[in-house]
PDB file of C-alpha atoms in Angstrom:
ATOM      1  CA  UNK K   1       0.063   0.580  -0.440  1.00 72.00           C
ATOM      2  CA  UNK K   2       2.603   2.939   1.050  1.00 75.00           C
ATOM      3  CA  UNK K   3       4.473   1.482  -2.269  1.00 78.00           C
ATOM      4  CA  UNK K   4       1.475   2.582  -4.260  1.00 85.00           C
ATOM      5  CA  UNK K   5       1.055   5.918  -2.426  1.00 87.00           C
ATOM      6  CA  UNK K   6       4.542   7.119  -3.038  1.00 89.00           C
ATOM      7  CA  UNK K   7       3.741   6.268  -7.330  1.00 94.00           C
ATOM      8  CA  UNK K   8       0.805   9.009  -6.964  1.00 95.00           C
ATOM      9  CA  UNK K   9       1.570  12.203  -7.425  1.00 96.00           C
ATOM     10  CA  UNK K  10       0.794  15.202  -4.988  1.00 96.00           C
ATOM     11  CA  UNK K  11      -1.860  17.090  -7.261  1.00 98.00           C
ATOM     12  CA  UNK K  12      -2.808  12.591  -7.495  1.00 97.00           C
ATOM     13  CA  UNK K  13      -3.383  12.896  -3.774  1.00 96.00           C
ATOM     14  CA  UNK K  14      -5.743  15.670  -3.473  1.00 97.00           C
ATOM     15  CA  UNK K  15      -8.061  13.669  -5.504  1.00 97.00           C
ATOM     16  CA  UNK K  16      -8.091  10.605  -4.277  1.00 96.00           C
ATOM     17  CA  UNK K  17      -8.539  12.376  -0.613  1.00 94.00           C
ATOM     18  CA  UNK K  18     -11.206  13.939  -2.069  1.00 96.00           C
ATOM     19  CA  UNK K  19     -12.750  11.477  -3.996  1.00 95.00           C
ATOM     20  CA  UNK K  20     -12.330   8.677  -0.439  1.00 92.00           C
ATOM     21  CA  UNK K  21     -14.550  11.699   1.392  1.00 93.00           C
ATOM     22  CA  UNK K  22     -16.925  10.976  -1.707  1.00 94.00           C
ATOM     23  CA  UNK K  23     -16.995  14.349  -3.613  1.00 97.00           C
ATOM     24  CA  UNK K  24     -18.129  13.984  -7.379  1.00 97.00           C
ATOM     25  CA  UNK K  25     -15.724  15.315  -9.986  1.00 97.00           C
ATOM     26  CA  UNK K  26     -17.637  18.353 -10.636  1.00 97.00           C
ATOM     27  CA  UNK K  27     -16.640  19.253  -6.686  1.00 98.00           C
ATOM     28  CA  UNK K  28     -13.535  18.158  -6.891  1.00 98.00           C
ATOM     29  CA  UNK K  29     -13.034  20.322 -10.048  1.00 98.00           C
ATOM     30  CA  UNK K  30     -14.021  23.319  -8.497  1.00 98.00           C
ATOM     31  CA  UNK K  31     -11.995  23.223  -4.876  1.00 97.00           C
ATOM     32  CA  UNK K  32      -8.844  21.857  -6.266  1.00 98.00           C
ATOM     33  CA  UNK K  33      -9.521  24.585  -9.227  1.00 98.00           C
ATOM     34  CA  UNK K  34      -8.972  22.367 -12.247  1.00 98.00           C
ATOM     35  CA  UNK K  35     -11.069  21.416 -14.671  1.00 98.00           C
ATOM     36  CA  UNK K  36     -13.930  18.766 -14.607  1.00 97.00           C
ATOM     37  CA  UNK K  37     -11.645  16.640 -16.978  1.00 98.00           C
ATOM     38  CA  UNK K  38      -8.981  17.100 -15.212  1.00 98.00           C
ATOM     39  CA  UNK K  39     -10.754  15.560 -11.921  1.00 98.00           C
ATOM     40  CA  UNK K  40     -11.176  12.368 -14.557  1.00 98.00           C
ATOM     41  CA  UNK K  41      -7.651  12.304 -15.868  1.00 98.00           C
ATOM     42  CA  UNK K  42      -6.853  12.262 -12.389  1.00 98.00           C
ATOM     43  CA  UNK K  43      -9.225   9.947 -10.968  1.00 97.00           C
ATOM     44  CA  UNK K  44      -8.565   7.285 -13.821  1.00 97.00           C
ATOM     45  CA  UNK K  45      -4.614   6.981 -12.492  1.00 97.00           C
ATOM     46  CA  UNK K  46      -4.928   7.001  -8.959  1.00 97.00           C
ATOM     47  CA  UNK K  47      -7.291   4.058  -9.870  1.00 96.00           C
ATOM     48  CA  UNK K  48      -4.660   2.821 -11.729  1.00 96.00           C
ATOM     49  CA  UNK K  49      -2.310   3.473 -10.066  1.00 95.00           C
ATOM     50  CA  UNK K  50      -3.237   1.922  -6.126  1.00 95.00           C
ATOM     51  CA  UNK K  51      -4.800  -1.501  -8.477  1.00 95.00           C
ATOM     52  CA  UNK K  52      -8.525  -0.836  -7.526  1.00 96.00           C
ATOM     53  CA  UNK K  53     -11.674  -1.385  -9.554  1.00 96.00           C
ATOM     54  CA  UNK K  54     -13.267   1.327  -7.802  1.00 96.00           C
ATOM     55  CA  UNK K  55     -14.137   3.921  -5.467  1.00 95.00           C
ATOM     56  CA  UNK K  56     -15.452   1.143  -3.329  1.00 95.00           C
ATOM     57  CA  UNK K  57     -12.755  -1.254  -3.531  1.00 95.00           C
ATOM     58  CA  UNK K  58      -9.440   2.756  -3.076  1.00 94.00           C
ATOM     59  CA  UNK K  59     -11.504   3.936  -0.013  1.00 92.00           C
ATOM     60  CA  UNK K  60     -12.079   0.106   1.675  1.00 93.00           C
ATOM     61  CA  UNK K  61      -8.190  -0.637   0.677  1.00 90.00           C
ATOM     62  CA  UNK K  62      -7.188   3.475   2.440  1.00 86.00           C
ATOM     63  CA  UNK K  63      -9.269   2.481   5.515  1.00 86.00           C
ATOM     64  CA  UNK K  64      -7.048  -0.279   5.984  1.00 86.00           C
ATOM     65  CA  UNK K  65      -4.430   1.436   7.190  1.00 82.00           C
ATOM     66  CA  UNK K  66      -6.184   3.567   9.530  1.00 80.00           C
ATOM     67  CA  UNK K  67      -5.805   3.419  12.641  1.00 82.00           C
ATOM     68  CA  UNK K  68      -8.313   1.425  14.649  1.00 82.00           C
ATOM     69  CA  UNK K  69     -10.292   3.819  16.486  1.00 78.00           C
ATOM     70  CA  UNK K  70     -10.194   4.102  19.921  1.00 81.00           C
ATOM     71  CA  UNK K  71     -13.537   3.890  21.917  1.00 68.00           C
TER      72      UNK K  71
END
């Protein structure tokens, strides 16, 4: 997992973080001040570099790396 994250550019990491929060492409584009199409390109690259097929798999992969929550 860490190796895969290291393959992401800083912008791809920003897009991935917003994807994991459930933001749609339009919102990601507005927040990062980039075009909708650029977000689509980054999303495609993130999924490929992280070796997942969809956002749900991406979220599971990222969540598995988080420390457990304490009560």
